[in-house]
Short mmCIF file of C-alpha atoms in Angstrom, two decimals:
data_model
loop_
_atom_site.label_atom_id
_atom_site.label_comp_id
_atom_site.label_asym_id
_atom_site.label_seq_id
_atom_site.Cartn_x
_atom_site.Cartn_y
_atom_site.Cartn_z
CA MET X 188 96.26 86.30 120.32
CA GLN X 189 94.30 84.32 117.74
CA GLY X 190 90.89 82.69 117.77
CA PRO X 191 87.22 83.65 117.82
CA VAL X 192 86.06 86.54 119.93
CA ASP X 193 83.67 86.48 122.85
CA TYR X 194 83.34 88.74 125.88
CA ASP X 195 86.10 86.95 127.78
CA ALA X 196 88.42 87.23 124.78
CA GLU X 197 87.56 90.90 124.28
CA LEU X 198 88.56 91.68 127.85
CA THR X 199 91.49 89.29 128.13
CA ARG X 200 93.99 92.08 128.88
CA TYR X 201 91.86 93.21 131.83
CA GLY X 202 91.85 89.76 133.44
CA ALA X 203 95.17 89.91 135.28
CA VAL X 204 94.62 93.56 136.28
CA LEU X 205 91.26 92.76 137.80
CA ARG X 206 92.39 89.63 139.61
CA ARG X 207 95.06 91.68 141.35
CA ALA X 208 92.57 94.41 142.19
CA TRP X 209 89.98 91.99 143.57
CA ASP X 210 92.57 90.28 145.79
CA VAL X 211 90.22 87.40 146.60
CA ARG X 212 91.37 85.78 149.84
CA PRO X 213 90.99 82.17 150.98
CA GLY X 214 87.61 81.78 152.65
CA ASP X 215 86.08 84.87 151.03
CA ARG X 216 82.40 84.87 150.15
CA VAL X 217 82.31 86.61 146.76
CA LEU X 218 79.43 88.17 144.83
CA ASP X 219 80.04 88.69 141.09
CA ILE X 220 77.67 91.27 139.59
CA GLY X 221 76.88 90.89 135.88
CA CYS X 222 78.90 87.70 135.65
CA GLY X 223 78.06 86.84 132.03
CA GLY X 224 79.44 83.40 131.17
CA GLY X 225 80.97 83.15 134.64
CA ARG X 226 84.69 83.38 133.92
CA THR X 227 85.26 85.96 136.66
CA THR X 228 83.05 84.06 139.13
CA ARG X 229 84.98 80.84 138.54
CA ASP X 230 88.29 82.67 138.96
CA ALA X 231 87.02 84.07 142.26
CA ALA X 232 85.84 80.66 143.44
CA ARG X 233 89.26 79.13 142.76
CA ALA X 234 91.00 81.94 144.64
CA ALA X 235 88.57 81.70 147.57
CA HIS X 236 89.32 77.97 148.08
CA ALA X 237 87.17 77.13 151.11
CA GLY X 238 85.02 80.19 150.45
CA ARG X 239 82.36 80.47 147.78
CA ALA X 240 81.31 82.64 144.86
CA LEU X 241 77.88 83.59 143.53
CA GLY X 242 77.49 85.04 140.04
CA LEU X 243 74.41 87.05 139.06
CA ASP X 244 73.38 88.02 135.55
CA VAL X 245 70.10 89.04 133.92
CA SER X 246 70.78 86.82 130.88
CA ALA X 247 69.38 83.32 131.32
CA ARG X 248 71.50 82.11 128.41
CA ALA X 249 74.69 83.44 130.00
CA VAL X 250 73.84 81.87 133.36
CA GLU X 251 73.14 78.50 131.72
CA ARG X 252 76.55 78.63 130.05
CA ALA X 253 78.23 79.67 133.30
CA ARG X 254 76.74 76.70 135.14
CA ALA X 255 77.81 74.28 132.41
CA LEU X 256 81.39 75.58 132.43
CA ALA X 257 81.59 75.39 136.24
CA ARG X 258 80.39 71.78 136.14
CA ALA X 259 82.94 70.95 133.44
CA GLU X 260 85.70 72.45 135.59
CA GLY X 261 84.55 70.55 138.68
CA LEU X 262 84.05 73.65 140.81
CA GLY X 263 81.89 72.89 143.83
CA ASN X 264 82.05 76.28 145.55
CA VAL X 265 80.38 78.36 142.85
CA ALA X 266 76.74 79.07 142.01
CA PHE X 267 74.91 81.22 139.48
CA GLU X 268 71.51 82.92 139.49
CA CYS X 269 69.60 84.64 136.71
CA ALA X 270 68.73 87.80 138.59
CA ASP X 271 69.12 91.57 138.80
CA ALA X 272 71.42 92.64 141.64
CA GLN X 273 69.26 95.74 142.05
CA ARG X 274 66.32 93.63 143.23
CA TYR X 275 67.82 90.35 144.40
CA ASP X 276 66.82 89.37 147.92
CA PHE X 277 70.27 88.99 149.45
CA ALA X 278 70.75 87.83 153.01
CA TYR X 279 72.25 90.74 154.92
CA ASP X 280 76.00 90.65 155.60
CA SER X 281 76.40 87.52 153.45
CA PHE X 282 79.46 88.48 151.36
CA ASP X 283 82.98 89.69 152.06
CA LEU X 284 83.61 91.00 148.55
CA ALA X 285 81.51 92.18 145.61
CA ILE X 286 83.23 92.26 142.23
CA SER X 287 82.21 93.26 138.73
CA ARG X 288 83.89 93.30 135.34
CA PHE X 289 81.93 96.00 133.49
CA GLY X 290 78.63 94.67 134.83
CA THR X 291 77.30 97.57 136.91
CA MET X 292 76.66 100.30 134.33
CA PHE X 293 73.16 99.28 133.30
CA PHE X 294 71.07 99.45 136.48
CA ALA X 295 67.72 101.17 136.05
CA ASP X 296 68.23 102.76 139.50
CA PRO X 297 71.93 102.77 140.42
CA ALA X 298 71.30 104.23 143.88
CA ALA X 299 68.91 101.40 144.77
CA ALA X 300 71.19 98.79 143.20
CA PHE X 301 74.29 99.79 145.11
CA ALA X 302 72.33 100.12 148.36
CA ASN X 303 71.15 96.54 147.87
CA ILE X 304 74.70 95.38 147.17
CA ALA X 305 75.96 97.23 150.25
CA ARG X 306 73.40 95.43 152.43
CA ALA X 307 74.64 92.12 151.06
CA LEU X 308 78.20 92.88 152.22
CA ARG X 309 79.39 92.47 155.77
CA PRO X 310 80.42 95.71 157.52
CA GLY X 311 83.79 96.64 156.05
CA GLY X 312 83.23 94.33 153.08
CA ARG X 313 84.79 95.42 149.80
CA LEU X 314 83.34 96.47 146.44
CA VAL X 315 85.78 96.35 143.51
CA MET X 316 84.38 97.00 140.05
CA ALA X 317 85.63 97.93 136.61
CA VAL X 318 83.63 100.52 134.66
CA TRP X 319 84.40 102.27 131.40
CA GLN X 320 85.69 105.82 131.35
CA SER X 321 83.94 108.22 128.96
CA GLY X 322 83.30 107.20 125.36
CA ASP X 323 85.75 109.73 123.97
CA ARG X 324 88.52 107.99 125.91
CA ASN X 325 87.64 104.60 124.40
CA GLU X 326 88.88 104.19 120.86
CA TRP X 327 86.49 101.32 120.16
CA ASP X 328 83.44 103.48 120.88
CA VAL X 329 84.70 106.48 118.90
CA THR X 330 85.53 104.32 115.89
CA ILE X 331 82.28 102.35 115.87
CA ARG X 332 80.01 105.35 116.29
CA ARG X 333 81.85 107.33 113.63
CA ALA X 334 81.50 104.44 111.18
CA LEU X 335 77.82 104.08 112.02
CA GLY X 336 77.17 107.80 111.66
CA ASP X 337 75.56 107.56 115.08
CA PRO X 338 77.53 109.73 117.54
CA GLN X 339 74.84 109.80 120.24
CA PRO X 340 74.38 106.69 122.44
CA ARG X 341 71.01 105.00 122.36
CA GLY X 342 69.75 102.25 124.61
CA PRO X 343 71.87 100.96 127.53
CA ASP X 344 74.73 103.33 128.28
CA PRO X 345 78.07 101.59 128.95
CA PHE X 346 79.50 104.92 130.14
CA SER X 347 76.89 105.70 132.80
CA LEU X 348 79.50 105.33 135.57
CA ALA X 349 82.32 107.17 133.79
CA ASP X 350 82.26 110.30 135.98
CA PRO X 351 84.09 109.69 139.30
CA ALA X 352 82.16 112.46 141.07
CA VAL X 353 78.83 110.91 140.10
CA VAL X 354 79.96 107.41 141.09
CA GLU X 355 81.32 108.56 144.44
CA GLU X 356 78.05 110.34 145.23
CA ILE X 357 76.03 107.21 144.36
CA LEU X 358 78.26 104.92 146.40
CA ARG X 359 78.40 107.14 149.45
CA GLY X 360 74.63 107.50 149.35
CA ALA X 361 74.34 103.71 149.20
CA GLY X 362 76.42 103.26 152.36
CA PHE X 363 79.95 102.87 150.99
CA ALA X 364 83.07 104.69 152.21
CA GLY X 365 86.69 104.96 151.12
CA VAL X 366 85.82 105.30 147.43
CA THR X 367 88.89 105.40 145.16
CA PHE X 368 89.48 105.26 141.39
CA THR X 369 92.41 103.66 139.58
CA ASP X 370 93.00 104.63 135.95
CA VAL X 371 93.57 101.57 133.76
CA GLY X 372 94.45 101.58 130.06
CA GLU X 373 94.41 98.18 128.37
CA PRO X 374 93.40 97.36 124.79
CA VAL X 375 90.37 95.26 123.93
CA TYR X 376 90.37 92.41 121.40
CA TYR X 377 87.76 92.25 118.64
CA GLY X 378 88.82 89.16 116.75
CA PRO X 379 91.51 87.61 114.56
CA ASP X 380 90.48 89.54 111.42
CA PRO X 381 88.08 92.28 110.28
CA ASP X 382 85.31 89.82 109.34
CA ALA X 383 85.33 88.26 112.81
CA ALA X 384 85.45 91.73 114.35
CA LEU X 385 82.44 92.80 112.29
CA ASP X 386 80.48 89.75 113.42
CA TRP X 387 81.27 90.69 117.02
CA VAL X 388 80.37 94.37 116.64
CA ARG X 389 77.09 93.60 114.86
CA GLY X 390 75.90 92.18 118.18
CA PHE X 391 76.40 95.49 120.02
CA SER X 392 73.24 97.39 120.92
CA CYS X 393 74.57 100.59 119.32
CA THR X 394 75.13 98.75 116.03
CA SER X 395 71.70 97.13 115.93
CA ALA X 396 70.05 100.42 116.88
CA ALA X 397 71.84 102.27 114.07
CA LEU X 398 70.99 99.62 111.46
CA GLN X 399 67.39 98.84 112.35
CA ASN X 400 65.80 101.78 110.53
CA LEU X 401 68.02 101.69 107.44
CA ASP X 402 66.93 100.25 104.12
CA PRO X 403 68.96 97.23 102.91
CA ALA X 404 71.26 99.25 100.65
CA ALA X 405 72.06 101.81 103.33
CA ALA X 406 72.60 99.08 105.92
CA ALA X 407 75.00 97.26 103.60
CA ALA X 408 76.94 100.47 102.95
CA THR X 409 77.14 101.16 106.68
CA LEU X 410 78.45 97.67 107.38
CA ASP X 411 81.08 98.06 104.66
CA ARG X 412 82.17 101.33 106.26
CA LEU X 413 82.29 99.67 109.67
CA ARG X 414 84.35 96.75 108.35
CA ASP X 415 86.83 99.20 106.81
CA ALA X 416 87.13 101.02 110.14
CA LEU X 417 87.77 97.74 111.96
CA ALA X 418 90.37 96.74 109.36
CA GLU X 419 92.36 99.88 110.19
CA HIS X 420 92.99 98.37 113.63
CA LEU X 421 94.22 95.00 112.40
CA THR X 422 97.60 93.99 113.83
CA ALA X 423 99.64 90.80 113.57
CA ASP X 424 97.70 89.61 116.64
CA GLY X 425 94.21 90.50 115.46
CA VAL X 426 91.96 93.55 115.75
CA TRP X 427 92.65 95.63 118.86
CA PHE X 428 91.36 98.96 120.17
CA ASP X 429 92.65 101.25 122.89
CA ALA X 430 90.37 101.31 125.92
CA ARG X 431 90.25 103.16 129.22
CA ALA X 432 88.55 102.12 132.44
CA TRP X 433 88.28 102.93 136.12
CA ILE X 434 88.74 100.30 138.77
CA VAL X 435 86.60 101.52 141.63
CA HIS X 436 87.29 100.41 145.22
CA ALA X 437 84.94 101.04 148.13
CA ASN X 438 84.09 99.57 151.51
CA ARG X 439 80.73 99.10 153.14
CA GLY X 440 80.50 101.51 156.05
CA ARG X 441 80.52 100.03 159.52
#
């Protein structure tokens, strides 16, 4: 794979895995949680045919891009809202399926968020989400934090739903049943070369947090060290890192 990196490119190897897991059916009403630029929402809308898909994200910029791309693709059964699924005023029983591609790990109150999502699903409706396994099982996180000299996460935690026991307790408390976990190992793409990968990683919250209190010389040295670490993962197809995720399935209780 060649070309610039964005979130869709980073997760390209997860796309086919997730589409199979979501199993969107014709006529489904689909909620996409943390939809970003809307790629997964648009995929769901196409699979649903006569159904519809709604993508939610807290980033106004991402939602604006998602709407523009949907218009360009001529999709009439998709909509996007800049909103937090934890607080969004869903109509009860209004969706058959809730999906998420690494978009559910950052709720301020996960119990409240998943209870709200459960209310939005019809009885028996499905939740299928991808969440990262622990940081030590994700080569990209280990490598970046080691290069930054910053082993402890700060700010939003992408691994907050890594523990199956914790996730199952949250989901059951929110009204879900039949909770299962599928182990998925697919690499993530960071760009065609180390410079592109560094540009991508500089946008991560852990990177900005590690750099913000450094003087210019120390920050430059840290970025050089990070670029070298990224270069160690350069292949003929670009910079790739091993990654590990759970695909979590659950059903709203009846």
